[in-house]
Amino acid sequence: MKSGILDKQYEPHDVEKRWYRFWEENRLFEAGEESAGGDYSIVIPPPNVTGVLHMGHALNNTLQDILCRYRRLRGDNVLWMPGTDHAGIATQNVVEKQLAGEGLDRHQLGREKFIEAVWKWRKEYGSAIIHQLKSLGASCDWKRERFTMDEGLSTAVRKVFVQLYNENLIYRSNYIINWCHRCHTALADLEVEHEIHDGYLYHIRYPFADGSESVVVATTRPETMLGDTAVAVHPEDDRYCDIGSKTLILPLVNREIPIIKDKYVDKLFGTGALKVTPAHDTNDFEIGVRHQLPSIKVIGDDGKMTSEAGRYVGLDRFACREAVIEALKKEGVLEKIEPHKHSIGHCYRCKTLIEPNLSKQWFVKTKPLAEKAISAVKEGDTRIVPDMWTKTYFEWMDNIKDWCISRQIWWGHQIPAWTCQKCEEMIVAMDRPKTCSSCGGDDLVQETDVLDTWFSSALWPFSTMGWPEETPLLKVFYPTSVLVTGFDILFFWVARMMMMGLHFMKEVPFKDVYVHALVRDENGKKMSKSTGNVIDPITVIEKYGTDAFRFTLAAFAAQGRDVKMSEKRVDGYRHFVNKLWNAARFSLMHIDEDVEQPDLDRLSLSDKWILSSLSRTANTVAKALDAYRFNDAAETLYQFVWHEFCDWYLEMIKPTLYGNRGSDIKKSTVNVLWYVLRETLIMLHPFIPFITEEIWHQMPGTEGSVMKAAFPVDGSGDVSIFSDDGAESEMEVITEIISGIRNIRGEMGLSPTLSFDVTVQTNDEAKAKVLQQHQDIILNLAKLNAFSVKRQVKRPKGAATAVIGSATIFASLEGIIDFAKEAARFEKEIGKLTHELVVLSNKLNNEDFLKKAPAHVVERVKEKHTILVEKDQKLRTNLSRIKEAQA
RNA sequence: AGGCACGUAGCUCAGGGGGAGAGCGCUACCCUGACACGGUAGAAGUCACGAGUUCAAAUCUCGUCGUGCCUACCA
């Protein structure tokens, strides 16, 4: 397999499949159950079992994979726990749709048969997203894959439910909740999405019972008036201060309702009189509780009017609105209708209009749980990165409301509560009790509701590790090292995991939470099916390769900013992947089997320089990854590979590799080349795992998988021994001169094939020595005939010049040089310089600056000033000479 | 209504008190024996605006404008 010449272009597809299989077959993703010094764990945010991979998943899992692969390279025992969640409502919807295709609905099937059908669906289609994660390269410990409806996780759910119930942290109550008529279930507040809609404000006149006068109320939902049980006014509203204990007659219904006083009412809104419908409005419900008002439910759970709605019974809620408006008009009590913008809740699953509805539901009392979750973050037990999300977290936690956890669907964890049919005693237990604990009866009926999917997700960090059993996994890997997630589920999931983790494990579920951004389209718009701007990650992978895609995601994953994704960008990073491929291709043409670690004593300047740069890169990348700065890490590597390794190092060593410098030098250079390439592959591996593994296996002197290598900042692989500031600054002297010469070439419009002589004048002995010693590099990369360095130079006839710091380049171009162009170049440069000099002089003439600025800053400004003055003089001298020559 | 971000080159964005940066795009030249998915060079910015703090502000503070997002019970 080794030492074959690589193809000219990297072709990712076969490579990716091959190596993924290799990793799995060699069990390289598996975590050890025994602590191995460094233990590192991440639980995957479980995607919906019905899900297909979207950009959000791709970013989320790429970042996790980068961290996991990186930590493995750093020598850690890594557990990346994968799995999916059962997505109650979503999955039920999918299967119901499937049944509908067969002309069935779930009620015809019955609960048991329906659940069977869901499991069957799960078996057939439920692992689609897992396969997609694999094609993304995700290195999860797949043998441990979990599902929130698994037996173990279900046991955890029941255990948690029972304990919370016994601790009075779960209760059942008749309460106003968000009702989705399409999904036919209650939703938690969080599951309601608010949108501003254009609606109308209807002003309706309610007459006093004694016929004396009337009060006008305003509403956006006139049909709810059928359920009104009071009208409220502000206690300090002058308009209504003396209406005493009068009552009103509710139009259409002719029910007598009281006028109550409550501070909730806004005097400035509408007429200052608020109709109160406790059964169909959250605030009205609370007012109702304060004033002991009856609640009359006029809209049923099916979206149709109840018998309480009198003559409107059976009418659809929307049709009823129209009918009520007509009737009010007819009775002459509809004062006016005005346009009104207001926000309306929609179901986050199906976008149906949500109706606040009075209903008996199960709730988690969140306040006591939230307190612990707040202090854990305050104490720093869990750190949220970037920090700005900490505030959002507190904001929500401080104002947390009880969590409605019951859902009126079938797919999910059925609530472990049984009611005795005989004495109505309710028993909450892990398993079905044989007999009623109160009366001994054996006719027990289980609660039909299931739990919110997030209830089981909240347990994910420990339920996946085997809780409530005391497993080795929990011992080694809980708390997890970091949770990587999007901010959109900060409350849904992160906050709830914090509460449950602290309550049941007595420890935070994760030490860090890294909150990444959302992936948007190239215009910054949220990707959505309806807008049609969705980019499918799988399509991108097929077109550009997984590595290019992953690198793009990492490079754009700057903290606190959304990722704007477009294929064009992926294409750009595909070029980078291909560049690496070709650098390897070139390198492997020259690397033979008996390579070894570079010998520090035999290195050329180029070698020392690239090794030092490698060392710097390794440190920067490690630091960036440790701080979740993925884009910094990616860009550092990009810069190193392309602009240091390829642009300079490979070009510098070509003459050596082609044998022009002797075989000894070649041998040590090849060792360096091999070593740098190898270490670079290791550093790149977390980002672009496939191509790095492929090249790794083509390289001599590597063993097994690159996954098992050591990141070049640790132990025996530590490259910091090669750190060499001297070599780096010497190289800078050389590259500056080369760029200066190339600049002359470019500016003068000279052919790249034209060779000429260059003399450099400088008074800086050290610099002169460096240039002299390494003139072979300059001759080669600047394409010169001859190169020399002198203290004094008699300006060659017809020379083009450039000033680089304290050195002046003279390029002999007699007969070729265009003096007008040359003069223009100098004038432009002098212009720039003059401006810079003014700025510097101003500083140095400012006594406050000299007095108050730190010494090193003053020193640097002085130095720079000196250099620029010198340069300025040289440029001016040269310019005047050019003008003389022209004249 | 409140909160949180953001506004830097044509585009996408890093940076975050003392030298305005990258990638893409653009211009010129070049198929030089890894790569045209390439090379070399170049042009391009009032760091949104206005004040303040400071010896020094793109960077810190306040305000203004603009843009996103989140939370919320104005019927």
Short mmCIF file of C-alpha atoms in Angstrom, two decimals, chain A residues 183-434:
data_model
loop_
_atom_site.label_atom_id
_atom_site.label_comp_id
_atom_site.label_asym_id
_atom_site.label_seq_id
_atom_site.Cartn_x
_atom_site.Cartn_y
_atom_site.Cartn_z
CA CYS A 183 -51.45 17.13 17.75
CA HIS A 184 -54.24 16.85 20.27
CA THR A 185 -51.98 17.37 23.22
CA ALA A 186 -50.78 19.82 25.80
CA LEU A 187 -47.48 21.56 25.16
CA ALA A 188 -44.99 23.14 27.49
CA ASP A 189 -44.67 26.93 27.32
CA LEU A 190 -41.34 26.50 25.58
CA GLU A 191 -42.92 24.48 22.81
CA VAL A 192 -45.05 27.40 21.72
CA GLU A 193 -43.62 29.72 19.10
CA HIS A 194 -44.94 33.25 19.07
CA GLU A 195 -45.45 35.14 15.87
CA ILE A 196 -46.81 38.60 15.22
CA HIS A 197 -50.04 38.43 13.24
CA ASP A 198 -52.37 40.98 11.75
CA GLY A 199 -55.64 40.56 13.52
CA TYR A 200 -58.54 42.65 14.72
CA LEU A 201 -59.57 44.11 18.00
CA TYR A 202 -63.30 43.71 18.53
CA HIS A 203 -65.02 46.17 20.86
CA ILE A 204 -68.10 44.64 22.39
CA ARG A 205 -70.67 46.35 24.56
CA TYR A 206 -71.77 44.46 27.67
CA PRO A 207 -74.91 46.02 29.23
CA PHE A 208 -75.42 46.31 32.98
CA ALA A 209 -77.91 43.90 34.44
CA ASP A 210 -80.02 46.76 35.73
CA GLY A 211 -80.23 48.16 32.21
CA SER A 212 -78.69 51.45 33.32
CA GLU A 213 -75.62 51.66 31.15
CA SER A 214 -72.96 49.46 29.62
CA VAL A 215 -69.26 48.71 29.51
CA VAL A 216 -67.25 48.17 26.34
CA VAL A 217 -64.61 45.50 26.34
CA ALA A 218 -62.03 44.78 23.67
CA THR A 219 -60.87 41.36 22.51
CA THR A 220 -58.99 39.68 19.68
CA ARG A 221 -60.82 36.39 20.14
CA PRO A 222 -64.55 37.26 20.28
CA GLU A 223 -65.65 33.61 20.35
CA THR A 224 -64.15 33.27 23.84
CA MET A 225 -66.74 35.67 25.19
CA LEU A 226 -69.06 32.71 25.43
CA GLY A 227 -66.88 31.56 28.30
CA ASP A 228 -66.55 34.91 30.05
CA THR A 229 -67.19 34.82 33.77
CA ALA A 230 -66.34 38.42 34.67
CA VAL A 231 -65.20 41.78 33.39
CA ALA A 232 -62.19 43.27 35.12
CA VAL A 233 -61.16 46.90 35.55
CA HIS A 234 -58.24 48.49 37.27
CA PRO A 235 -59.02 49.36 40.90
CA GLU A 236 -57.75 52.90 40.42
CA ASP A 237 -59.49 53.58 37.15
CA ASP A 238 -61.62 56.71 37.69
CA ARG A 239 -63.99 55.70 34.94
CA TYR A 240 -65.10 52.69 36.85
CA CYS A 241 -64.62 53.78 40.47
CA ASP A 242 -68.28 53.97 41.36
CA ILE A 243 -69.83 51.02 39.62
CA GLY A 244 -69.82 49.26 42.97
CA SER A 245 -71.24 45.78 42.85
CA LYS A 246 -73.09 46.07 39.60
CA THR A 247 -73.24 43.07 37.30
CA LEU A 248 -73.27 42.77 33.53
CA ILE A 249 -75.25 40.70 31.13
CA LEU A 250 -73.12 38.71 28.74
CA PRO A 251 -74.55 39.21 25.26
CA LEU A 252 -75.59 36.14 23.22
CA VAL A 253 -75.44 34.06 26.37
CA ASN A 254 -77.42 36.27 28.71
CA ARG A 255 -75.33 35.15 31.67
CA GLU A 256 -74.99 37.56 34.53
CA ILE A 257 -71.33 38.22 35.29
CA PRO A 258 -69.65 40.40 37.93
CA ILE A 259 -67.35 43.34 37.48
CA ILE A 260 -64.16 42.80 39.41
CA LYS A 261 -61.17 44.99 40.16
CA ASP A 262 -57.69 43.71 39.45
CA LYS A 263 -54.40 45.50 39.07
CA TYR A 264 -53.46 43.33 36.13
CA VAL A 265 -55.71 45.41 33.91
CA ASP A 266 -53.98 48.07 31.84
CA LYS A 267 -55.96 51.31 32.11
CA LEU A 268 -54.52 52.55 28.86
CA PHE A 269 -55.42 49.60 26.71
CA GLY A 270 -58.71 49.70 24.84
CA THR A 271 -61.47 50.85 27.16
CA GLY A 272 -59.69 49.76 30.30
CA ALA A 273 -62.24 46.98 30.74
CA LEU A 274 -61.09 43.41 30.27
CA LYS A 275 -63.36 40.46 29.61
CA VAL A 276 -62.23 37.52 31.69
CA THR A 277 -62.28 33.99 30.24
CA PRO A 278 -60.44 31.82 32.77
CA ALA A 279 -60.72 28.65 30.71
CA HIS A 280 -59.14 30.10 27.59
CA ASP A 281 -56.55 32.67 28.52
CA THR A 282 -53.50 32.36 30.71
CA ASN A 283 -53.89 35.72 32.41
CA ASP A 284 -57.61 35.42 32.75
CA PHE A 285 -57.01 32.09 34.40
CA GLU A 286 -54.82 33.73 37.00
CA ILE A 287 -57.32 36.51 37.56
CA GLY A 288 -59.95 33.83 37.92
CA VAL A 289 -57.91 32.13 40.62
CA ARG A 290 -57.46 35.42 42.48
CA HIS A 291 -61.17 36.17 42.41
CA GLN A 292 -62.55 32.63 42.67
CA LEU A 293 -64.29 32.92 39.33
CA PRO A 294 -65.80 29.88 37.68
CA SER A 295 -64.12 28.61 34.50
CA ILE A 296 -66.32 27.75 31.59
CA LYS A 297 -64.66 25.78 28.84
CA VAL A 298 -66.36 26.65 25.55
CA ILE A 299 -63.74 25.33 23.13
CA GLY A 300 -63.23 21.59 23.36
CA ASP A 301 -60.02 19.67 22.97
CA ASP A 302 -61.11 18.80 19.44
CA GLY A 303 -61.26 22.47 18.42
CA LYS A 304 -65.03 22.47 18.33
CA MET A 305 -67.33 24.41 20.59
CA THR A 306 -68.60 22.58 23.66
CA SER A 307 -72.15 22.40 24.92
CA GLU A 308 -71.24 25.32 27.21
CA ALA A 309 -71.24 27.42 24.05
CA GLY A 310 -74.98 26.98 23.79
CA ARG A 311 -76.32 27.30 20.27
CA TYR A 312 -72.77 27.21 18.87
CA VAL A 313 -72.09 23.71 20.10
CA GLY A 314 -70.19 21.56 17.61
CA LEU A 315 -69.10 24.50 15.54
CA ASP A 316 -65.42 24.74 14.64
CA ARG A 317 -63.61 27.40 16.67
CA PHE A 318 -62.86 29.56 13.63
CA ALA A 319 -66.35 29.27 12.21
CA CYS A 320 -67.69 30.14 15.62
CA ARG A 321 -65.72 33.39 15.62
CA GLU A 322 -67.49 34.44 12.42
CA ALA A 323 -70.85 33.39 13.77
CA VAL A 324 -70.34 35.29 17.03
CA ILE A 325 -69.31 38.42 15.17
CA GLU A 326 -72.44 38.22 13.02
CA ALA A 327 -74.64 37.70 16.04
CA LEU A 328 -73.04 40.58 17.93
CA LYS A 329 -73.60 42.83 14.95
CA LYS A 330 -77.19 41.80 14.79
CA GLU A 331 -77.68 42.58 18.47
CA GLY A 332 -76.02 45.93 17.90
CA VAL A 333 -73.41 45.44 20.60
CA LEU A 334 -70.37 45.26 18.33
CA GLU A 335 -69.08 48.80 18.78
CA LYS A 336 -66.19 48.66 16.34
CA ILE A 337 -63.56 46.49 14.74
CA GLU A 338 -60.06 47.84 14.38
CA PRO A 339 -56.93 46.30 12.88
CA HIS A 340 -54.55 45.07 15.55
CA LYS A 341 -51.17 43.39 15.48
CA HIS A 342 -50.64 40.83 18.18
CA SER A 343 -48.55 37.79 18.79
CA ILE A 344 -50.13 34.37 18.54
CA GLY A 345 -48.72 31.06 19.70
CA HIS A 346 -48.12 28.21 17.28
CA CYS A 347 -47.22 24.61 17.86
CA TYR A 348 -43.48 24.19 17.32
CA ARG A 349 -44.08 20.83 15.71
CA CYS A 350 -46.95 21.48 13.34
CA LYS A 351 -47.39 25.29 13.38
CA THR A 352 -51.07 25.00 14.28
CA LEU A 353 -52.59 27.86 16.23
CA ILE A 354 -52.28 27.13 19.94
CA GLU A 355 -55.31 27.54 22.15
CA PRO A 356 -54.83 28.21 25.86
CA ASN A 357 -57.00 25.58 27.39
CA LEU A 358 -58.01 24.53 30.85
CA SER A 359 -56.94 20.97 31.41
CA LYS A 360 -55.79 18.47 34.00
CA GLN A 361 -52.06 17.95 33.52
CA TRP A 362 -48.89 16.84 35.25
CA PHE A 363 -46.28 19.42 36.17
CA VAL A 364 -42.76 19.54 37.51
CA LYS A 365 -42.29 22.08 40.25
CA THR A 366 -39.19 23.71 38.86
CA LYS A 367 -38.24 26.42 41.34
CA PRO A 368 -36.38 24.22 43.85
CA LEU A 369 -34.58 22.39 41.03
CA ALA A 370 -33.70 25.61 39.27
CA GLU A 371 -32.09 27.08 42.37
CA LYS A 372 -29.43 24.41 42.39
CA ALA A 373 -28.93 24.73 38.66
CA ILE A 374 -28.41 28.46 39.02
CA SER A 375 -25.88 28.20 41.79
CA ALA A 376 -23.93 25.49 39.98
CA VAL A 377 -23.23 27.94 37.19
CA LYS A 378 -22.63 30.78 39.62
CA GLU A 379 -20.11 28.65 41.50
CA GLY A 380 -18.39 27.76 38.25
CA ASP A 381 -19.08 24.02 38.50
CA THR A 382 -20.43 24.35 35.02
CA ARG A 383 -19.00 26.95 32.69
CA ILE A 384 -20.97 28.23 29.73
CA VAL A 385 -18.89 29.20 26.69
CA PRO A 386 -19.15 31.80 25.23
CA ASP A 387 -19.94 33.61 28.40
CA MET A 388 -22.76 35.72 26.99
CA TRP A 389 -25.08 32.73 27.22
CA THR A 390 -24.62 32.60 30.97
CA LYS A 391 -26.78 35.65 31.32
CA THR A 392 -29.48 34.17 29.12
CA TYR A 393 -29.36 31.02 31.19
CA PHE A 394 -29.81 32.95 34.44
CA GLU A 395 -32.53 35.09 32.95
CA TRP A 396 -34.60 32.07 32.09
CA MET A 397 -33.82 30.12 35.24
CA ASP A 398 -34.70 33.07 37.45
CA ASN A 399 -38.12 33.34 35.83
CA ILE A 400 -38.74 29.67 35.34
CA LYS A 401 -42.31 28.40 35.43
CA ASP A 402 -43.59 24.99 36.25
CA TRP A 403 -43.07 22.53 33.48
CA CYS A 404 -46.07 20.80 31.97
CA ILE A 405 -44.78 17.30 31.28
CA SER A 406 -47.87 15.33 30.27
CA ARG A 407 -48.75 14.81 26.65
CA GLN A 408 -51.97 13.37 25.32
CA ILE A 409 -50.28 11.13 22.82
CA TRP A 410 -49.42 7.46 22.76
CA TRP A 411 -45.77 7.30 21.77
CA GLY A 412 -43.58 7.94 24.77
CA HIS A 413 -43.08 6.98 28.38
CA GLN A 414 -46.52 6.34 29.79
CA ILE A 415 -46.87 8.06 33.12
CA PRO A 416 -46.40 5.50 35.92
CA ALA A 417 -49.54 6.44 37.82
CA TRP A 418 -52.52 4.20 38.39
CA THR A 419 -55.97 5.04 39.59
CA CYS A 420 -57.99 2.57 41.58
CA GLN A 421 -61.37 2.25 39.94
CA LYS A 422 -62.93 1.39 43.22
CA CYS A 423 -61.75 4.10 45.59
CA GLU A 424 -60.12 6.54 43.12
CA GLU A 425 -56.84 6.38 45.01
CA MET A 426 -53.89 7.32 42.79
CA ILE A 427 -50.74 5.27 43.08
CA VAL A 428 -47.46 6.37 41.56
CA ALA A 429 -44.92 3.57 41.32
CA MET A 430 -42.12 2.15 39.20
CA ASP A 431 -44.27 -0.82 38.19
CA ARG A 432 -47.94 -1.61 38.06
CA PRO A 433 -49.10 -2.35 41.62
CA LYS A 434 -51.06 -5.56 42.07
#
